[in-house]
Amino acid sequence: MHREKEPDRKARIAFIENCYQLYEQKMYQAARRILNDSPRAEDAVQDAFLKLMKGRIYFEDAASEDCKKYIITVIRHSAIDIYNRKKKEQELLCFLDEKTDADRLSFQENREEAIDIKELISDLQPRYYEVVECLAIKNLSVRETSGKLGISEENVRKRFERAKKILKKAWKISA
């Protein structure tokens, strides 16, 4: 059972260590099933443990069924976050070059193309740049972007769609 009251530092550390010993492999396997990528699954496990360390949830018994469910929920969310970031990165690259195989293309592997893309993005009108920056670079949700920019969610979607068209056209001209 989890406590609302904050446990002392030693109890928190012991809880995290127990969780690591009990669930690290299960967490990795769950993340691997979602991401189909070993290094990203490892990143998801690391992110999940960082969330657990920062969180206020504490279970007396790390082996309890409630704790296990909570841990699995945290790793799923971490893996899905990583999946969504990867998807947005690939989406940015895909709409610029329809012939690109998104699974083999990433910013790290193709630095020259990434630099070209960043230059094209920086040339966008401010209203489009802000939306692309929030959605594709900072990985904010449409709702978060809407709140940050003070525009409707529909407007965020429309501006992103228009920005993609502009970038796609500019990419074809520069290629």
JSON list of C-alpha atoms in Angstrom, two decimals:
[
{"chain": "A", "resi": 1, "resn": "MET", "atom": "CA", "xyz": [0.00, 0.00, 0.00]},
{"chain": "A", "resi": 2, "resn": "HIS", "atom": "CA", "xyz": [1.30, 3.46, -0.78]},
{"chain": "A", "resi": 3, "resn": "ARG", "atom": "CA", "xyz": [1.58, 6.22, 1.75]},
{"chain": "A", "resi": 4, "resn": "GLU", "atom": "CA", "xyz": [0.65, 9.84, 1.27]},
{"chain": "A", "resi": 5, "resn": "LYS", "atom": "CA", "xyz": [3.17, 10.88, 3.92]},
{"chain": "A", "resi": 6, "resn": "GLU", "atom": "CA", "xyz": [6.72, 11.26, 2.63]},
{"chain": "A", "resi": 7, "resn": "PRO", "atom": "CA", "xyz": [8.98, 8.42, 3.85]},
{"chain": "A", "resi": 8, "resn": "ASP", "atom": "CA", "xyz": [12.46, 9.20, 5.13]},
{"chain": "A", "resi": 9, "resn": "ARG", "atom": "CA", "xyz": [15.38, 9.29, 2.68]},
{"chain": "A", "resi": 10, "resn": "LYS", "atom": "CA", "xyz": [16.70, 5.83, 3.58]},
{"chain": "A", "resi": 11, "resn": "ALA", "atom": "CA", "xyz": [13.30, 4.22, 3.10]},
{"chain": "A", "resi": 12, "resn": "ARG", "atom": "CA", "xyz": [12.94, 5.94, -0.30]},
{"chain": "A", "resi": 13, "resn": "ILE", "atom": "CA", "xyz": [16.37, 4.73, -1.43]},
{"chain": "A", "resi": 14, "resn": "ALA", "atom": "CA", "xyz": [15.65, 1.19, -0.23]},
{"chain": "A", "resi": 15, "resn": "PHE", "atom": "CA", "xyz": [12.30, 1.26, -2.06]},
{"chain": "A", "resi": 16, "resn": "ILE", "atom": "CA", "xyz": [13.91, 2.33, -5.35]},
{"chain": "A", "resi": 17, "resn": "GLU", "atom": "CA", "xyz": [16.68, -0.28, -4.97]},
{"chain": "A", "resi": 18, "resn": "ASN", "atom": "CA", "xyz": [14.11, -3.00, -4.31]},
{"chain": "A", "resi": 19, "resn": "CYS", "atom": "CA", "xyz": [12.10, -1.91, -7.32]},
{"chain": "A", "resi": 20, "resn": "TYR", "atom": "CA", "xyz": [15.22, -2.02, -9.48]},
{"chain": "A", "resi": 21, "resn": "GLN", "atom": "CA", "xyz": [16.10, -5.53, -8.33]},
{"chain": "A", "resi": 22, "resn": "LEU", "atom": "CA", "xyz": [12.55, -6.81, -8.73]},
{"chain": "A", "resi": 23, "resn": "TYR", "atom": "CA", "xyz": [11.40, -5.07, -11.89]},
{"chain": "A", "resi": 24, "resn": "GLU", "atom": "CA", "xyz": [14.31, -3.86, -14.01]},
{"chain": "A", "resi": 25, "resn": "GLN", "atom": "CA", "xyz": [14.14, -6.80, -16.42]},
{"chain": "A", "resi": 26, "resn": "LYS", "atom": "CA", "xyz": [10.34, -6.77, -16.59]},
{"chain": "A", "resi": 27, "resn": "MET", "atom": "CA", "xyz": [10.43, -3.05, -17.27]},
{"chain": "A", "resi": 28, "resn": "TYR", "atom": "CA", "xyz": [13.00, -3.53, -20.02]},
{"chain": "A", "resi": 29, "resn": "GLN", "atom": "CA", "xyz": [10.90, -6.27, -21.62]},
{"chain": "A", "resi": 30, "resn": "ALA", "atom": "CA", "xyz": [7.75, -4.14, -21.50]},
{"chain": "A", "resi": 31, "resn": "ALA", "atom": "CA", "xyz": [9.57, -1.19, -23.06]},
{"chain": "A", "resi": 32, "resn": "ARG", "atom": "CA", "xyz": [11.19, -3.45, -25.68]},
{"chain": "A", "resi": 33, "resn": "ARG", "atom": "CA", "xyz": [7.74, -4.72, -26.73]},
{"chain": "A", "resi": 34, "resn": "ILE", "atom": "CA", "xyz": [6.53, -1.17, -27.23]},
{"chain": "A", "resi": 35, "resn": "LEU", "atom": "CA", "xyz": [9.65, 0.27, -28.87]},
{"chain": "A", "resi": 36, "resn": "ASN", "atom": "CA", "xyz": [11.16, -2.72, -30.72]},
{"chain": "A", "resi": 37, "resn": "ASP", "atom": "CA", "xyz": [14.55, -1.16, -30.01]},
{"chain": "A", "resi": 38, "resn": "SER", "atom": "CA", "xyz": [16.99, -2.24, -27.28]},
{"chain": "A", "resi": 39, "resn": "PRO", "atom": "CA", "xyz": [18.80, 1.07, -26.70]},
{"chain": "A", "resi": 40, "resn": "ARG", "atom": "CA", "xyz": [15.53, 3.00, -26.55]},
{"chain": "A", "resi": 41, "resn": "ALA", "atom": "CA", "xyz": [14.07, 0.38, -24.19]},
{"chain": "A", "resi": 42, "resn": "GLU", "atom": "CA", "xyz": [17.06, 0.95, -21.91]},
{"chain": "A", "resi": 43, "resn": "ASP", "atom": "CA", "xyz": [16.42, 4.70, -22.11]},
{"chain": "A", "resi": 44, "resn": "ALA", "atom": "CA", "xyz": [12.78, 4.10, -21.17]},
{"chain": "A", "resi": 45, "resn": "VAL", "atom": "CA", "xyz": [13.82, 2.10, -18.09]},
{"chain": "A", "resi": 46, "resn": "GLN", "atom": "CA", "xyz": [16.19, 4.88, -17.07]},
{"chain": "A", "resi": 47, "resn": "ASP", "atom": "CA", "xyz": [13.48, 7.52, -17.58]},
{"chain": "A", "resi": 48, "resn": "ALA", "atom": "CA", "xyz": [11.01, 5.42, -15.60]},
{"chain": "A", "resi": 49, "resn": "PHE", "atom": "CA", "xyz": [13.39, 5.12, -12.65]},
{"chain": "A", "resi": 50, "resn": "LEU", "atom": "CA", "xyz": [14.04, 8.86, -12.73]},
{"chain": "A", "resi": 51, "resn": "LYS", "atom": "CA", "xyz": [10.28, 9.41, -12.58]},
{"chain": "A", "resi": 52, "resn": "LEU", "atom": "CA", "xyz": [10.03, 6.95, -9.69]},
{"chain": "A", "resi": 53, "resn": "MET", "atom": "CA", "xyz": [12.82, 8.74, -7.81]},
{"chain": "A", "resi": 54, "resn": "LYS", "atom": "CA", "xyz": [11.17, 12.12, -8.31]},
{"chain": "A", "resi": 55, "resn": "GLY", "atom": "CA", "xyz": [7.68, 10.84, -7.58]},
{"chain": "A", "resi": 56, "resn": "ARG", "atom": "CA", "xyz": [5.86, 10.89, -4.29]},
{"chain": "A", "resi": 57, "resn": "ILE", "atom": "CA", "xyz": [4.46, 7.37, -4.55]},
{"chain": "A", "resi": 58, "resn": "TYR", "atom": "CA", "xyz": [5.90, 4.94, -2.04]},
{"chain": "A", "resi": 59, "resn": "PHE", "atom": "CA", "xyz": [4.91, 1.35, -1.29]},
{"chain": "A", "resi": 60, "resn": "GLU", "atom": "CA", "xyz": [5.77, -0.39, 1.95]},
{"chain": "A", "resi": 61, "resn": "ASP", "atom": "CA", "xyz": [6.28, -3.61, 0.01]},
{"chain": "A", "resi": 62, "resn": "ALA", "atom": "CA", "xyz": [7.96, -3.21, -3.39]},
{"chain": "A", "resi": 63, "resn": "ALA", "atom": "CA", "xyz": [6.90, -6.77, -4.24]},
{"chain": "A", "resi": 64, "resn": "SER", "atom": "CA", "xyz": [3.21, -6.03, -3.76]},
{"chain": "A", "resi": 65, "resn": "GLU", "atom": "CA", "xyz": [0.80, -6.39, -6.65]},
{"chain": "A", "resi": 66, "resn": "ASP", "atom": "CA", "xyz": [-0.16, -2.71, -6.42]},
{"chain": "A", "resi": 67, "resn": "CYS", "atom": "CA", "xyz": [3.47, -1.65, -6.66]},
{"chain": "A", "resi": 68, "resn": "LYS", "atom": "CA", "xyz": [4.06, -3.96, -9.62]},
{"chain": "A", "resi": 69, "resn": "LYS", "atom": "CA", "xyz": [1.06, -2.48, -11.46]},
{"chain": "A", "resi": 70, "resn": "TYR", "atom": "CA", "xyz": [2.27, 1.02, -10.75]},
{"chain": "A", "resi": 71, "resn": "ILE", "atom": "CA", "xyz": [5.81, 0.24, -11.97]},
{"chain": "A", "resi": 72, "resn": "ILE", "atom": "CA", "xyz": [4.48, -1.30, -15.20]},
{"chain": "A", "resi": 73, "resn": "THR", "atom": "CA", "xyz": [2.29, 1.76, -15.77]},
{"chain": "A", "resi": 74, "resn": "VAL", "atom": "CA", "xyz": [5.29, 4.07, -15.31]},
{"chain": "A", "resi": 75, "resn": "ILE", "atom": "CA", "xyz": [7.45, 2.09, -17.77]},
{"chain": "A", "resi": 76, "resn": "ARG", "atom": "CA", "xyz": [4.68, 1.96, -20.36]},
{"chain": "A", "resi": 77, "resn": "HIS", "atom": "CA", "xyz": [4.26, 5.73, -20.17]},
{"chain": "A", "resi": 78, "resn": "SER", "atom": "CA", "xyz": [8.02, 6.25, -20.45]},
{"chain": "A", "resi": 79, "resn": "ALA", "atom": "CA", "xyz": [8.25, 3.94, -23.46]},
{"chain": "A", "resi": 80, "resn": "ILE", "atom": "CA", "xyz": [5.27, 5.59, -25.14]},
{"chain": "A", "resi": 81, "resn": "ASP", "atom": "CA", "xyz": [6.84, 9.02, -24.58]},
{"chain": "A", "resi": 82, "resn": "ILE", "atom": "CA", "xyz": [10.03, 7.86, -26.28]},
{"chain": "A", "resi": 83, "resn": "TYR", "atom": "CA", "xyz": [8.02, 6.26, -29.09]},
{"chain": "A", "resi": 84, "resn": "ASN", "atom": "CA", "xyz": [6.12, 9.51, -29.67]},
{"chain": "A", "resi": 85, "resn": "ARG", "atom": "CA", "xyz": [9.34, 11.56, -29.73]},
{"chain": "A", "resi": 86, "resn": "LYS", "atom": "CA", "xyz": [10.84, 9.16, -32.28]},
{"chain": "A", "resi": 87, "resn": "LYS", "atom": "CA", "xyz": [7.66, 9.30, -34.34]},
{"chain": "A", "resi": 88, "resn": "LYS", "atom": "CA", "xyz": [7.68, 13.12, -34.40]},
{"chain": "A", "resi": 89, "resn": "GLU", "atom": "CA", "xyz": [11.34, 13.15, -35.43]},
{"chain": "A", "resi": 90, "resn": "GLN", "atom": "CA", "xyz": [10.64, 10.69, -38.23]},
{"chain": "A", "resi": 91, "resn": "GLU", "atom": "CA", "xyz": [7.52, 12.60, -39.28]},
{"chain": "A", "resi": 92, "resn": "LEU", "atom": "CA", "xyz": [9.56, 15.76, -39.67]},
{"chain": "A", "resi": 93, "resn": "LEU", "atom": "CA", "xyz": [12.06, 13.98, -41.87]},
{"chain": "A", "resi": 94, "resn": "CYS", "atom": "CA", "xyz": [9.45, 12.01, -43.81]},
{"chain": "A", "resi": 95, "resn": "PHE", "atom": "CA", "xyz": [7.33, 14.92, -44.89]},
{"chain": "A", "resi": 96, "resn": "LEU", "atom": "CA", "xyz": [10.44, 16.65, -46.23]},
{"chain": "A", "resi": 97, "resn": "ASP", "atom": "CA", "xyz": [11.42, 13.73, -48.43]},
{"chain": "A", "resi": 98, "resn": "GLU", "atom": "CA", "xyz": [8.69, 11.21, -49.24]},
{"chain": "A", "resi": 99, "resn": "LYS", "atom": "CA", "xyz": [11.23, 8.75, -50.64]},
{"chain": "A", "resi": 100, "resn": "THR", "atom": "CA", "xyz": [13.14, 8.57, -47.35]},
{"chain": "A", "resi": 101, "resn": "ASP", "atom": "CA", "xyz": [12.96, 5.34, -45.39]},
{"chain": "A", "resi": 102, "resn": "ALA", "atom": "CA", "xyz": [12.10, 6.75, -41.95]},
{"chain": "A", "resi": 103, "resn": "ASP", "atom": "CA", "xyz": [13.22, 3.61, -40.12]},
{"chain": "A", "resi": 104, "resn": "ARG", "atom": "CA", "xyz": [16.81, 4.02, -41.26]},
{"chain": "A", "resi": 105, "resn": "LEU", "atom": "CA", "xyz": [16.93, 7.79, -41.05]},
{"chain": "A", "resi": 106, "resn": "SER", "atom": "CA", "xyz": [17.59, 9.76, -37.89]},
{"chain": "A", "resi": 107, "resn": "PHE", "atom": "CA", "xyz": [19.15, 13.09, -36.99]},
{"chain": "A", "resi": 108, "resn": "GLN", "atom": "CA", "xyz": [22.23, 11.39, -35.56]},
{"chain": "A", "resi": 109, "resn": "GLU", "atom": "CA", "xyz": [22.88, 9.26, -38.66]},
{"chain": "A", "resi": 110, "resn": "ASN", "atom": "CA", "xyz": [22.37, 12.04, -41.17]},
{"chain": "A", "resi": 111, "resn": "ARG", "atom": "CA", "xyz": [23.75, 15.18, -39.58]},
{"chain": "A", "resi": 112, "resn": "GLU", "atom": "CA", "xyz": [23.99, 17.08, -42.86]},
{"chain": "A", "resi": 113, "resn": "GLU", "atom": "CA", "xyz": [20.31, 16.56, -43.58]},
{"chain": "A", "resi": 114, "resn": "ALA", "atom": "CA", "xyz": [19.46, 17.46, -39.99]},
{"chain": "A", "resi": 115, "resn": "ILE", "atom": "CA", "xyz": [21.40, 20.72, -40.33]},
{"chain": "A", "resi": 116, "resn": "ASP", "atom": "CA", "xyz": [19.59, 21.48, -43.60]},
{"chain": "A", "resi": 117, "resn": "ILE", "atom": "CA", "xyz": [16.24, 20.77, -41.95]},
{"chain": "A", "resi": 118, "resn": "LYS", "atom": "CA", "xyz": [17.08, 23.00, -38.99]},
{"chain": "A", "resi": 119, "resn": "GLU", "atom": "CA", "xyz": [18.01, 25.81, -41.39]},
{"chain": "A", "resi": 120, "resn": "LEU", "atom": "CA", "xyz": [14.72, 25.40, -43.26]},
{"chain": "A", "resi": 121, "resn": "ILE", "atom": "CA", "xyz": [12.79, 25.39, -40.00]},
{"chain": "A", "resi": 122, "resn": "SER", "atom": "CA", "xyz": [14.56, 28.53, -38.78]},
{"chain": "A", "resi": 123, "resn": "ASP", "atom": "CA", "xyz": [13.53, 30.30, -42.01]},
{"chain": "A", "resi": 124, "resn": "LEU", "atom": "CA", "xyz": [9.82, 29.75, -41.30]},
{"chain": "A", "resi": 125, "resn": "GLN", "atom": "CA", "xyz": [7.57, 32.66, -40.43]},
{"chain": "A", "resi": 126, "resn": "PRO", "atom": "CA", "xyz": [7.46, 33.13, -36.64]},
{"chain": "A", "resi": 127, "resn": "ARG", "atom": "CA", "xyz": [3.89, 31.82, -36.26]},
{"chain": "A", "resi": 128, "resn": "TYR", "atom": "CA", "xyz": [4.83, 28.56, -38.02]},
{"chain": "A", "resi": 129, "resn": "TYR", "atom": "CA", "xyz": [8.25, 28.31, -36.40]},
{"chain": "A", "resi": 130, "resn": "GLU", "atom": "CA", "xyz": [6.72, 28.55, -32.91]},
{"chain": "A", "resi": 131, "resn": "VAL", "atom": "CA", "xyz": [4.37, 25.65, -33.61]},
{"chain": "A", "resi": 132, "resn": "VAL", "atom": "CA", "xyz": [7.08, 23.45, -35.17]},
{"chain": "A", "resi": 133, "resn": "GLU", "atom": "CA", "xyz": [9.42, 24.26, -32.30]},
{"chain": "A", "resi": 134, "resn": "CYS", "atom": "CA", "xyz": [6.82, 23.31, -29.69]},
{"chain": "A", "resi": 135, "resn": "LEU", "atom": "CA", "xyz": [5.51, 20.15, -31.40]},
{"chain": "A", "resi": 136, "resn": "ALA", "atom": "CA", "xyz": [8.56, 18.71, -33.14]},
{"chain": "A", "resi": 137, "resn": "ILE", "atom": "CA", "xyz": [11.54, 20.07, -31.25]},
{"chain": "A", "resi": 138, "resn": "LYS", "atom": "CA", "xyz": [10.30, 20.44, -27.67]},
{"chain": "A", "resi": 139, "resn": "ASN", "atom": "CA", "xyz": [7.90, 17.48, -28.03]},
{"chain": "A", "resi": 140, "resn": "LEU", "atom": "CA", "xyz": [4.98, 19.33, -26.48]},
{"chain": "A", "resi": 141, "resn": "SER", "atom": "CA", "xyz": [1.47, 18.08, -27.09]},
{"chain": "A", "resi": 142, "resn": "VAL", "atom": "CA", "xyz": [-1.05, 20.02, -29.18]},
{"chain": "A", "resi": 143, "resn": "ARG", "atom": "CA", "xyz": [-2.81, 21.04, -25.96]},
{"chain": "A", "resi": 144, "resn": "GLU", "atom": "CA", "xyz": [0.42, 22.23, -24.32]},
{"chain": "A", "resi": 145, "resn": "THR", "atom": "CA", "xyz": [1.38, 24.14, -27.48]},
{"chain": "A", "resi": 146, "resn": "SER", "atom": "CA", "xyz": [-2.05, 25.72, -27.60]},
{"chain": "A", "resi": 147, "resn": "GLY", "atom": "CA", "xyz": [-1.72, 26.91, -24.02]},
{"chain": "A", "resi": 148, "resn": "LYS", "atom": "CA", "xyz": [1.82, 28.17, -24.47]},
{"chain": "A", "resi": 149, "resn": "LEU", "atom": "CA", "xyz": [1.06, 30.11, -27.65]},
{"chain": "A", "resi": 150, "resn": "GLY", "atom": "CA", "xyz": [-2.42, 31.25, -26.62]},
{"chain": "A", "resi": 151, "resn": "ILE", "atom": "CA", "xyz": [-4.12, 29.85, -29.73]},
{"chain": "A", "resi": 152, "resn": "SER", "atom": "CA", "xyz": [-6.71, 27.12, -30.23]},
{"chain": "A", "resi": 153, "resn": "GLU", "atom": "CA", "xyz": [-5.72, 23.47, -30.65]},
{"chain": "A", "resi": 154, "resn": "GLU", "atom": "CA", "xyz": [-7.24, 23.52, -34.14]},
{"chain": "A", "resi": 155, "resn": "ASN", "atom": "CA", "xyz": [-5.08, 26.51, -34.98]},
{"chain": "A", "resi": 156, "resn": "VAL", "atom": "CA", "xyz": [-1.99, 24.64, -33.74]},
{"chain": "A", "resi": 157, "resn": "ARG", "atom": "CA", "xyz": [-2.83, 21.68, -35.98]},
{"chain": "A", "resi": 158, "resn": "LYS", "atom": "CA", "xyz": [-3.50, 23.91, -38.98]},
{"chain": "A", "resi": 159, "resn": "ARG", "atom": "CA", "xyz": [-0.28, 25.88, -38.55]},
{"chain": "A", "resi": 160, "resn": "PHE", "atom": "CA", "xyz": [1.71, 22.67, -38.20]},
{"chain": "A", "resi": 161, "resn": "GLU", "atom": "CA", "xyz": [0.10, 21.29, -41.36]},
{"chain": "A", "resi": 162, "resn": "ARG", "atom": "CA", "xyz": [0.92, 24.51, -43.24]},
{"chain": "A", "resi": 163, "resn": "ALA", "atom": "CA", "xyz": [4.47, 24.54, -41.89]},
{"chain": "A", "resi": 164, "resn": "LYS", "atom": "CA", "xyz": [4.96, 20.98, -43.13]},
{"chain": "A", "resi": 165, "resn": "LYS", "atom": "CA", "xyz": [3.77, 21.99, -46.61]},
{"chain": "A", "resi": 166, "resn": "ILE", "atom": "CA", "xyz": [6.12, 24.99, -46.65]},
{"chain": "A", "resi": 167, "resn": "LEU", "atom": "CA", "xyz": [9.05, 22.87, -45.46]},
{"chain": "A", "resi": 168, "resn": "LYS", "atom": "CA", "xyz": [8.28, 20.12, -47.93]},
{"chain": "A", "resi": 169, "resn": "LYS", "atom": "CA", "xyz": [8.24, 22.58, -50.81]},
{"chain": "A", "resi": 170, "resn": "ALA", "atom": "CA", "xyz": [11.46, 24.27, -49.60]},
{"chain": "A", "resi": 171, "resn": "TRP", "atom": "CA", "xyz": [13.13, 20.88, -49.17]},
{"chain": "A", "resi": 172, "resn": "LYS", "atom": "CA", "xyz": [12.31, 19.84, -52.75]},
{"chain": "A", "resi": 173, "resn": "ILE", "atom": "CA", "xyz": [13.70, 23.12, -54.09]},
{"chain": "A", "resi": 174, "resn": "SER", "atom": "CA", "xyz": [16.94, 22.78, -52.10]},
{"chain": "A", "resi": 175, "resn": "ALA", "atom": "CA", "xyz": [17.45, 19.10, -52.92]}
]
